[in-house]
Coordinates of C-alpha atoms (C1' of nucleotides) in Angstrom, one line a residue:
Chain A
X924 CA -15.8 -11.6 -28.7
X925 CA -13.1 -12.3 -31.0
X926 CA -13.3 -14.0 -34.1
X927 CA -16.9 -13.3 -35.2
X928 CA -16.7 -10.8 -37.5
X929 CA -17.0 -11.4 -40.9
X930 CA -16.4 -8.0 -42.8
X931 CA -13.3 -6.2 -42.9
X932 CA -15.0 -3.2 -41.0
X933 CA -16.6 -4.1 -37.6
X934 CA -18.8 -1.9 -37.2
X935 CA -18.9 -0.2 -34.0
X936 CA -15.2 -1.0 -33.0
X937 CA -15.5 1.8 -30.4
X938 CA -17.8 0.6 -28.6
X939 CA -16.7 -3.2 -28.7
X940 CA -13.1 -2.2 -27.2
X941 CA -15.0 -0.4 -24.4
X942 CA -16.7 -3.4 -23.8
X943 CA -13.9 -5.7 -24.3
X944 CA -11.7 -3.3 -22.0
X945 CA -14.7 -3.8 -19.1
X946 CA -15.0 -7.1 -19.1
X947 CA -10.9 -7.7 -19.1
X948 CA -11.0 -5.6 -16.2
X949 CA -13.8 -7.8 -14.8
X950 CA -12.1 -10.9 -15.4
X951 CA -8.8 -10.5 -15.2
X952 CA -8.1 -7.0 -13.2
X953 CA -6.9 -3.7 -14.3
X954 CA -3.5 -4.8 -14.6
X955 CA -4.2 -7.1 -17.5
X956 CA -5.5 -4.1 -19.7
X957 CA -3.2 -3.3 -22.7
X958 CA -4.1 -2.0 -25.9
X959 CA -3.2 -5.0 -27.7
X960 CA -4.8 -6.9 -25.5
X961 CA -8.0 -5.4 -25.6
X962 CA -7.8 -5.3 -29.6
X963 CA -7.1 -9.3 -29.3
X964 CA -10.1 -9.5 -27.5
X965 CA -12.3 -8.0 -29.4
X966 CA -11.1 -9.9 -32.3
X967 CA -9.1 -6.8 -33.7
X968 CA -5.2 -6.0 -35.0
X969 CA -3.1 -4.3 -32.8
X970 CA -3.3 -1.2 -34.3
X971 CA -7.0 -0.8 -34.9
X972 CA -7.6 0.7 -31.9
X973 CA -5.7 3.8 -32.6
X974 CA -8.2 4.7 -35.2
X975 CA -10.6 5.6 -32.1
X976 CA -8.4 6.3 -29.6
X977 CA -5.5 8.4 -29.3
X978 CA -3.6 6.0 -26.5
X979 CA -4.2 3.8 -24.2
X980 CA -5.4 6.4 -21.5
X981 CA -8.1 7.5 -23.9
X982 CA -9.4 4.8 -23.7
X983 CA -9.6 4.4 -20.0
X984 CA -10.7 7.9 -19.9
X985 CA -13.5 7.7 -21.9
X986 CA -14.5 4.5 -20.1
X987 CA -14.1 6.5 -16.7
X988 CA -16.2 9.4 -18.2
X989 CA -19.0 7.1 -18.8
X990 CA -19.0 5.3 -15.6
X991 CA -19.6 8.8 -14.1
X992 CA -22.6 8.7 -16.4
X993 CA -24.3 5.9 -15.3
X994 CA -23.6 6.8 -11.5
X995 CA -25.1 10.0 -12.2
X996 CA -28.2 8.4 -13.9
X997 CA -28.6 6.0 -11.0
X998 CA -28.3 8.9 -8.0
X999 CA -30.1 10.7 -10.0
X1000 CA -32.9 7.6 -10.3
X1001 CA -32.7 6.7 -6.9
X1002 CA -33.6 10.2 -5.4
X1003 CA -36.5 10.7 -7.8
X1004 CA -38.0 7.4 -6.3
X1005 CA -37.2 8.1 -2.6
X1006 CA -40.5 10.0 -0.8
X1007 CA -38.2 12.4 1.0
X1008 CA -34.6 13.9 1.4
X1009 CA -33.9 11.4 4.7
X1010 CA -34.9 8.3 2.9
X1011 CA -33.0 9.8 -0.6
X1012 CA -29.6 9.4 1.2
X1013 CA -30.1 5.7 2.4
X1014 CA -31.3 5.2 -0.8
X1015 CA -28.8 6.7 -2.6
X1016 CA -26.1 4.8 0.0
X1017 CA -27.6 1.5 -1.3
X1018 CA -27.1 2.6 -4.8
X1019 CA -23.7 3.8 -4.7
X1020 CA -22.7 0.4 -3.6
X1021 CA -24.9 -1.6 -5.9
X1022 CA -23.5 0.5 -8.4
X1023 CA -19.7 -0.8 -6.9
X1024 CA -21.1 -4.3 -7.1
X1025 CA -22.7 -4.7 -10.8
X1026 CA -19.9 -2.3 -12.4
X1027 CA -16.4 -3.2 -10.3
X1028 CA -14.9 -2.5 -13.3
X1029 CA -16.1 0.9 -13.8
X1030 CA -16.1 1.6 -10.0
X1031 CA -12.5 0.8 -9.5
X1032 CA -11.5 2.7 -12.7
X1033 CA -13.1 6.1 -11.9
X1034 CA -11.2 6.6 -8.8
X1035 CA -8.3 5.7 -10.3
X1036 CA -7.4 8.9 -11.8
X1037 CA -3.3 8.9 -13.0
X1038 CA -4.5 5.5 -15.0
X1039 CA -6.8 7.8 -16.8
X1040 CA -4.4 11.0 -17.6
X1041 CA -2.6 10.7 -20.9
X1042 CA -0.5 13.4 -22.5
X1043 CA -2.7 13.6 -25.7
X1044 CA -5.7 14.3 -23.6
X1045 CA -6.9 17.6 -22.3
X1046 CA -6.9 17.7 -18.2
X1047 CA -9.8 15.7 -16.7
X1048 CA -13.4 16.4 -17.6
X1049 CA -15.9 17.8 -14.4
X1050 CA -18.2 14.9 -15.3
X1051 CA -17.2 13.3 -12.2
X1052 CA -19.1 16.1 -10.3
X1053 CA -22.4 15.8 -11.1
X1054 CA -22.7 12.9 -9.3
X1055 CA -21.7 14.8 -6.1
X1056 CA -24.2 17.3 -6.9
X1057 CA -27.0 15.2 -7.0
X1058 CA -26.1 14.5 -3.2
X1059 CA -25.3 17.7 -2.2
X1060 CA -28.8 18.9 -3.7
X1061 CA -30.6 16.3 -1.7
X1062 CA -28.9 17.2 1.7
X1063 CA -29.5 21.1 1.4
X1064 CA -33.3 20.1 1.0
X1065 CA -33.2 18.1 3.9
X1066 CA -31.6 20.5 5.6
X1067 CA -34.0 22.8 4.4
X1068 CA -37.1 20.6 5.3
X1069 CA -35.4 20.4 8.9
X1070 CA -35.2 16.1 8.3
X1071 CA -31.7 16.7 9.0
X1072 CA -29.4 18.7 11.1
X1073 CA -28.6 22.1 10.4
X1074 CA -25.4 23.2 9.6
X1075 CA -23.2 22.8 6.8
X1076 CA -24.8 20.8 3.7
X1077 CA -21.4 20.5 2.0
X1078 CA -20.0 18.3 5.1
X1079 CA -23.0 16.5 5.8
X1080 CA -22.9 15.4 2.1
X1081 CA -18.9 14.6 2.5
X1082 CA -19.6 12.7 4.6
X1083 CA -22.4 10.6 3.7
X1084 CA -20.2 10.3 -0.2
X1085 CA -17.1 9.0 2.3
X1086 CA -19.5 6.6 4.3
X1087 CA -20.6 4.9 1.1
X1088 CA -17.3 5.0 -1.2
X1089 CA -15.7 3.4 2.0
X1090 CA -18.4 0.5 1.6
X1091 CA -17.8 0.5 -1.5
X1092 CA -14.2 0.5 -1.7
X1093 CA -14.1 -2.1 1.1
X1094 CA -17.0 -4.1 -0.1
X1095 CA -14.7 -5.2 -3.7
X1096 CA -11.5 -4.9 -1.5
X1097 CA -13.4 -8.4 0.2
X1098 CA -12.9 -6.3 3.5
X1099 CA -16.7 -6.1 4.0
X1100 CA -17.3 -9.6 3.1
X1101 CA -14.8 -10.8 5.6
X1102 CA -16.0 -8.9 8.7
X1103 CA -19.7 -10.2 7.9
X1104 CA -18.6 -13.6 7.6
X1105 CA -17.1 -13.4 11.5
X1106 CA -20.5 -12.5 12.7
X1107 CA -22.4 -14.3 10.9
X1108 CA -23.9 -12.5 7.8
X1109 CA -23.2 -11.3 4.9
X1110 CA -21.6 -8.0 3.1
X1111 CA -25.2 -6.8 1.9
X1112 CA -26.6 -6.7 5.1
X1113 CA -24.0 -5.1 7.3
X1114 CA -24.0 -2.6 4.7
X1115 CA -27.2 -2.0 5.0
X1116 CA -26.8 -2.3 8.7
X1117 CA -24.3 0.4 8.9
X1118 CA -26.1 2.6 6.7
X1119 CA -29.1 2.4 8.5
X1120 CA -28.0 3.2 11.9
X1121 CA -25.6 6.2 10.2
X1122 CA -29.2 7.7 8.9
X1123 CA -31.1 7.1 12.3
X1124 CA -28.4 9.2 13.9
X1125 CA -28.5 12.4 11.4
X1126 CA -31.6 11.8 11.9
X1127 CA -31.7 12.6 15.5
X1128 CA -29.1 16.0 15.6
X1129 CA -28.4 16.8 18.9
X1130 CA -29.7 20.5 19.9
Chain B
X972 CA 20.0 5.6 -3.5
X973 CA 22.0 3.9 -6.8
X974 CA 25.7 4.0 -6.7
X975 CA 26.5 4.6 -2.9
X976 CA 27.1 1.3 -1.7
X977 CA 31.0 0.6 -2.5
X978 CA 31.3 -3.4 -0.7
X979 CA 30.4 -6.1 -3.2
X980 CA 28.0 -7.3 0.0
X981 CA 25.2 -4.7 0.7
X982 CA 24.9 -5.1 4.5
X983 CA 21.0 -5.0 4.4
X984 CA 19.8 -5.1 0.8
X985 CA 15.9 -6.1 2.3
X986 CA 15.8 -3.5 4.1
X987 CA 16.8 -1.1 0.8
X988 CA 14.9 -2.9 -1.4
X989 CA 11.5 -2.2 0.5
X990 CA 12.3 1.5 1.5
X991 CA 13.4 1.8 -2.7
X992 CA 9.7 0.4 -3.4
X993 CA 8.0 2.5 -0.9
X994 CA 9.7 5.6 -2.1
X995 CA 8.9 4.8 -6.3
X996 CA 5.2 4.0 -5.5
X997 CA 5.6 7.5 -3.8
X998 CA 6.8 9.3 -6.4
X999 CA 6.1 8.0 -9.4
X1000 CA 2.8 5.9 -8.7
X1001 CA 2.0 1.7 -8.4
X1002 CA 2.6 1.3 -12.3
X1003 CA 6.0 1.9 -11.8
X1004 CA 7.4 -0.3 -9.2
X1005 CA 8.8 -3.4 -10.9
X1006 CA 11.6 -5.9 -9.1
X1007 CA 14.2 -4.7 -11.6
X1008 CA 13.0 -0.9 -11.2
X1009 CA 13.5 -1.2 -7.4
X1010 CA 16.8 -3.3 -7.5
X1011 CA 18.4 -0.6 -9.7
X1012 CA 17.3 2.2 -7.2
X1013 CA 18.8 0.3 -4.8
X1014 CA 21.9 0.3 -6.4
X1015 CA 21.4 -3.8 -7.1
X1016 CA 21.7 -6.0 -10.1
X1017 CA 18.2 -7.3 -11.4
X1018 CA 18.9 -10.6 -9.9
X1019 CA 19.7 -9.8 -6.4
X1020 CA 16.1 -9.3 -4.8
X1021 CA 15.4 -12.8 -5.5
X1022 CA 18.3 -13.8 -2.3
X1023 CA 15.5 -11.8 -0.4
X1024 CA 12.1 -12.2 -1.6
X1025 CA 10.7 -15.1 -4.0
X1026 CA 9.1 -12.9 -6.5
X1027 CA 7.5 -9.6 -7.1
X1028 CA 4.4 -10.4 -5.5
X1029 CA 5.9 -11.0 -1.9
X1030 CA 7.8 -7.9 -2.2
X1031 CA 4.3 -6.5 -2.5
X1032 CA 3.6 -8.5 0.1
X1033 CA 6.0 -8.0 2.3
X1034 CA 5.4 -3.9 2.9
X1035 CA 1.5 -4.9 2.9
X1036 CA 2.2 -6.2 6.6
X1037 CA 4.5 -4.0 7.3
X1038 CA 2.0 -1.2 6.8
X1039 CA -0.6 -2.7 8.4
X1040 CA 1.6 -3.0 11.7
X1041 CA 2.3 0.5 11.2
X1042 CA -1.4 1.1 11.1
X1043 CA -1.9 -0.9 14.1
X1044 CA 0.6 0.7 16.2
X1045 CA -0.7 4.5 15.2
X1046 CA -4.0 3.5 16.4
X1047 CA -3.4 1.0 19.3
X1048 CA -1.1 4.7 20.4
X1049 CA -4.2 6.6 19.3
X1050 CA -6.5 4.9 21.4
X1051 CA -4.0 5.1 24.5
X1052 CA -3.9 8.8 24.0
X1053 CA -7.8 9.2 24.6
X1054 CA -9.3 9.8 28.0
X1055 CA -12.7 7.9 26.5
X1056 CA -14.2 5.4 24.1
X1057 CA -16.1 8.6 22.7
X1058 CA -13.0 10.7 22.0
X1059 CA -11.0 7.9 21.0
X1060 CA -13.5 7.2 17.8
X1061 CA -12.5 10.7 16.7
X1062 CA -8.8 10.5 17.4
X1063 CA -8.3 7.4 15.7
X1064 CA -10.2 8.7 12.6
X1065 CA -7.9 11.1 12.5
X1066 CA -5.0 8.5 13.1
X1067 CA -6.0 6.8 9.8
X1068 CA -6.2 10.1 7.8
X1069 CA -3.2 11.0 9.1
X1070 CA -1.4 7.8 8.5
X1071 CA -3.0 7.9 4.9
X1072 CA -1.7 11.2 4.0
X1073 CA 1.5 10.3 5.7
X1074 CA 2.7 6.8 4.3
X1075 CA 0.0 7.6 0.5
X1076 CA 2.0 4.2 -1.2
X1077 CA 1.5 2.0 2.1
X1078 CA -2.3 2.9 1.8
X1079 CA -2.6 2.5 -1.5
X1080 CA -0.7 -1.3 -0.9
X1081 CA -2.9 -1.7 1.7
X1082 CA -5.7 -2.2 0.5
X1083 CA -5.3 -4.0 -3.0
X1084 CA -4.8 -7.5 -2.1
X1085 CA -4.2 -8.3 -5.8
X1086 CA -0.7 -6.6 -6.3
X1087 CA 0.6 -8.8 -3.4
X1088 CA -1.1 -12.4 -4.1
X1089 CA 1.5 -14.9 -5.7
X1090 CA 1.6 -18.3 -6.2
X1091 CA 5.2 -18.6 -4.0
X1092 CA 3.2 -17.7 -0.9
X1093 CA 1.1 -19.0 1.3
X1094 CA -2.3 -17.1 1.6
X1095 CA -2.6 -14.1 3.2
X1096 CA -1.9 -13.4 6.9
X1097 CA -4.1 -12.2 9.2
X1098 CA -2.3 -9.3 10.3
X1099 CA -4.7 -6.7 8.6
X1100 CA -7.3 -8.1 11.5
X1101 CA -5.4 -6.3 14.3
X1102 CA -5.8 -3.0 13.2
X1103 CA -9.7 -3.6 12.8
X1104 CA -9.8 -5.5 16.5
X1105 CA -8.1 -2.1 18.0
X1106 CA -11.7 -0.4 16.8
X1107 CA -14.0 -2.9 17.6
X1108 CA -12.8 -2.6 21.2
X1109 CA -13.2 0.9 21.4
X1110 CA -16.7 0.7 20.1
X1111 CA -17.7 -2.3 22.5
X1112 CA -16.4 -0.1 25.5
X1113 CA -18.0 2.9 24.5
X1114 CA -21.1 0.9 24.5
X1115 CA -20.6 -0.5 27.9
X1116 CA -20.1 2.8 29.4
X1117 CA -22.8 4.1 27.5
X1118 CA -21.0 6.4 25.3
X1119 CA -22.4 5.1 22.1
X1120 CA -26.0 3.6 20.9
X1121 CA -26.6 0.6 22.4
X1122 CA -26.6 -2.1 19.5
X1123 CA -24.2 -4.1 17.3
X1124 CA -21.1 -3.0 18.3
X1125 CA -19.6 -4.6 14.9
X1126 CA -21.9 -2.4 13.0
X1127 CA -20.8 0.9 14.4
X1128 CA -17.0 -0.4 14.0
X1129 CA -17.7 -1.1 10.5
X1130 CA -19.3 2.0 9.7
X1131 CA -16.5 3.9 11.3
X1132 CA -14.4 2.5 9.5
X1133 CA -15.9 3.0 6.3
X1134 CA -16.0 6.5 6.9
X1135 CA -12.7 6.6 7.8
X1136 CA -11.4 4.8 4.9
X1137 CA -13.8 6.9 2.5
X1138 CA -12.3 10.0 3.5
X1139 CA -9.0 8.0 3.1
X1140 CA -9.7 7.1 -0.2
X1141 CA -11.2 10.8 -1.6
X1142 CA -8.4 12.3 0.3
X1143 CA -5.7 10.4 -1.7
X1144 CA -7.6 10.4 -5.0
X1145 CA -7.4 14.4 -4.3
X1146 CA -11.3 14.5 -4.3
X1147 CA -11.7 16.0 -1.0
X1148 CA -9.6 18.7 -1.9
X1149 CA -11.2 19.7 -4.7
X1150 CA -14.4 19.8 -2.7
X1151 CA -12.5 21.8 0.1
X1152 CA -11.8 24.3 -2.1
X1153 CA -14.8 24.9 -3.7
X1154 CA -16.2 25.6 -0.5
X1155 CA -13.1 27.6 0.2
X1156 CA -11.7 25.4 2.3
X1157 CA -8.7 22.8 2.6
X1158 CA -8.9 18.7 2.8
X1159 CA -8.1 18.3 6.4
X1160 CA -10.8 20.8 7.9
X1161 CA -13.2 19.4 5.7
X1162 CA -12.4 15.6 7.0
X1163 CA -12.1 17.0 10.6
X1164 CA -15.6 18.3 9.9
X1165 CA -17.3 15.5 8.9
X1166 CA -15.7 13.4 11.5
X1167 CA -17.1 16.0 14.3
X1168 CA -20.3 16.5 12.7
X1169 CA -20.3 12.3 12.5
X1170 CA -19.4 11.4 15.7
X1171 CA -21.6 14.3 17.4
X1172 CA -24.5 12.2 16.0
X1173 CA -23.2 8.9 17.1
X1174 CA -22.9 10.8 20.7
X1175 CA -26.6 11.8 20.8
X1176 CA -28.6 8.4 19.5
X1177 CA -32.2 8.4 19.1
X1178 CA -34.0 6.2 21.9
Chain C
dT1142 C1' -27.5 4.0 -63.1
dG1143 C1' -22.5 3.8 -63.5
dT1144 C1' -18.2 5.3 -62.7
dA1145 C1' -14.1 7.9 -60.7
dC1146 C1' -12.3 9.1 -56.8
dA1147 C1' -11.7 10.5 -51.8
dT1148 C1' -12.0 9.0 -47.4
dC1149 C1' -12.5 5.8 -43.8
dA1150 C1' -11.2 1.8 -41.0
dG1151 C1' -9.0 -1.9 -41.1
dT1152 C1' -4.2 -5.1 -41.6
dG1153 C1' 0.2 -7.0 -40.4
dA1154 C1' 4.9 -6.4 -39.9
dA1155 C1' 8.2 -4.0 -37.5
dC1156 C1' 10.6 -0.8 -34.0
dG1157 C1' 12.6 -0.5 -29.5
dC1158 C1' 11.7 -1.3 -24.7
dG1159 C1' 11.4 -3.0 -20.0
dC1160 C1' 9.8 -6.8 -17.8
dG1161 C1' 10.2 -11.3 -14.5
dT1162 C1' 13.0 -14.8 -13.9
dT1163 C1' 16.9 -18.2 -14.4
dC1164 C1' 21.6 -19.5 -14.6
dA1165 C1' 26.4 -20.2 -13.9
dC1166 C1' 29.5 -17.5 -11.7
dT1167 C1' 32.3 -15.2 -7.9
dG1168 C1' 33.6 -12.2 -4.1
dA1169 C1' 32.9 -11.9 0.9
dT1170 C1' 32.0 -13.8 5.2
dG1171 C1' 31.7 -17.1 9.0
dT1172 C1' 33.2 -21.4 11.2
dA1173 C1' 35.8 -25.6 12.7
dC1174 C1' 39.9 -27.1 14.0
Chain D
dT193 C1' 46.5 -17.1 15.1
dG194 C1' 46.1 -19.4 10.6
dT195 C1' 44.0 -22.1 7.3
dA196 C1' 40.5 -24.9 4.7
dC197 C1' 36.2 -24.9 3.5
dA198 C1' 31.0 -24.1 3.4
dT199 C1' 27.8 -20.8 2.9
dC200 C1' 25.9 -16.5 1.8
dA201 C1' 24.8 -12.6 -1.1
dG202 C1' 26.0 -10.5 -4.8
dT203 C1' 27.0 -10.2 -10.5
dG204 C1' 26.0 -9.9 -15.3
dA205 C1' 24.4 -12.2 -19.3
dA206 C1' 20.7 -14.3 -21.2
dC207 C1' 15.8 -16.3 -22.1
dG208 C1' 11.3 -15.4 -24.0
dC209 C1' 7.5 -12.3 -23.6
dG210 C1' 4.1 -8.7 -24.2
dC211 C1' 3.9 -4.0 -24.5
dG212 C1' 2.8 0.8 -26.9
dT213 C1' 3.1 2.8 -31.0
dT214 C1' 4.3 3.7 -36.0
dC215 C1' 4.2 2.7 -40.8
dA216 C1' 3.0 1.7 -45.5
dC217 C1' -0.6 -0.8 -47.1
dT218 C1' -5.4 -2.1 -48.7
dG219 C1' -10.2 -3.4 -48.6
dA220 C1' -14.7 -1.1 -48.0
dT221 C1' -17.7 2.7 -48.1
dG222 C1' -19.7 7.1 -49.5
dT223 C1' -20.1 10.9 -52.8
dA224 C1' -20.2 13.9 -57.1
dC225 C1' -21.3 14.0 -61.5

DNA sequence: TGTACATCAGTGAACGCGCGTTCACTGATGTAC
DNA sequence: TGTACATCAGTGAACGCGCGTTCACTGATGTAC
């Protein structure tokens, strides 16, 4: 990143300080984000960045906001690919944590909300719900289509958001990885494992 | 905390300096707890903590086994407290909720094994196992007795878990209770909920 | 097409700050005789 | 019981550092005529 630009404008600094900011976090952890170091990074003076961003939350903020995009876009993916509301929430499992996997930075950043809040910002953005919808939407049709037990669609899809953000959160905690290892696998499958037999038992209600 | 000690020695300075740490990542977040930030609640000089621990990161370390023993102990009592393996998965559910809500900065220690890595200490113990070996138990005897599907014990112990820890999570990150109320609800019904509505299924597997 | 000017998006130096850690030190405590 | 001494657990000043943010500035770009 830094050092190859030639022009005194960049460009698109905006966007190369989000992707500087990402790939810090990738590297070297959340901890190692500062504004100046982020402006280093993208081959920038200290106090470029504030021509895009108000502080250093904005920035995180925005980053946050769009990570809640492309989770959206991928549940949203995911159950228009999936043949029916039972096989949309394994699916959609398998993509929350594949999303966790490819985009830790994002991932650990979006629930991570007092990193996010600045006091130049407005109070958080609902962009974070949508995702939850998506679910929610897909468990009252099952419901509906009687794949899955009756009852309240709002737990059901609690729960099935808990069972994965657990993964998830375990999975790039190295929790996952380390359990899988002592029986002999490896994170992917017990995931998948777990998931699986999670779904075969909604699938079953009892009367 | 600051100013109450009057002898020039403290008497037990550890013991302050952790309870100082617990208590700032309680109330004013992670980001703020830094060795000289904790001496000075403790009423210390910046230099004193390093008679007790070799650096920040052991500190860090320090309450991360500490609250995994905690952990342990809730749900080792949890267990006890059951009359069966089937009961017992939901009670200790609750146990880790519970303990979540209760001790929010040991949780949130917990379970970022970044914060506490330095390069003064060996790697990390394996005290964190205990608390998972507690479950695994449970889920292997519900099995035997045929309280549980029949199948890879370490499966069901991870999904319970990862439900558990979901909830966890969303519960401190204050999205369950934005989902509680929108359904005109609060947090802990809707995590008692889905554990019910969880375990019921686990109860009743498909053949 | 050329020119004057406004605006945009950078620079780089500077501010005050709190940090982790080290150091030489000293007051308090415990122990051997 | 008293004393000499070793050890322990603090102090407080100092180090170098990177931080967020502000400021006056300037080079580049776009627009009106």
């Amino acid at each position: 990143m830094a050092g190859t630009r030639t022009s005194y404008h960049h460009g698109d600094l905006r966007e190369a300080l989000l992707s500087a900011c990402l790939q810090l976090i990738d590297t070297e952890g959340l901890a190692a984000v500062s504004l100046r170091r982020v402006a280093r990074e993208a081959g920038v003076s200290p106090a470029a960045p504030y021509h895009h961003f108000a502080d250093r939350a904005a920035l995180l903020a925005a980053l946050t906001s769009r990570g809640f995009e492309l989770l959206t876009a991928d549940l949203t993916a995911a159950r228009a690919d999936a043949p029916d509301p039972r096989a949309a929430l394994t699916v959609m499992g398998e993509t929350y944590l594949r999303f966790a996997q490819r985009h830790p930075s994002y991932f650990r950043l979006m629930f991570r909300p007092e990193l996010t809040r600045s006091d130049k910002e407005l109070p958080h953005d609902p962009i974070g719900d949508q995702a939850f919808v998506v679910l929610a939407d897909v468990v009252a049709e099952g419901i509906r289509a009687g794949a899955l037990p009756a009852g309240d669609a709002e737990t059901l899809a609690m729960g099935w958001w808990s069972l994965a953000h657990g993964l998830a959160s375990l999975l790039l905690d190295g929790q996952l990885a380390k359990r899988a290892t002592m029986i002999g696998t490896d994170a992917d499958t017990l995931s998948h494992r777990v998931m699986t037999l999670f779904a075969a038992a909604l699938d079953a209600p009892p009367a």
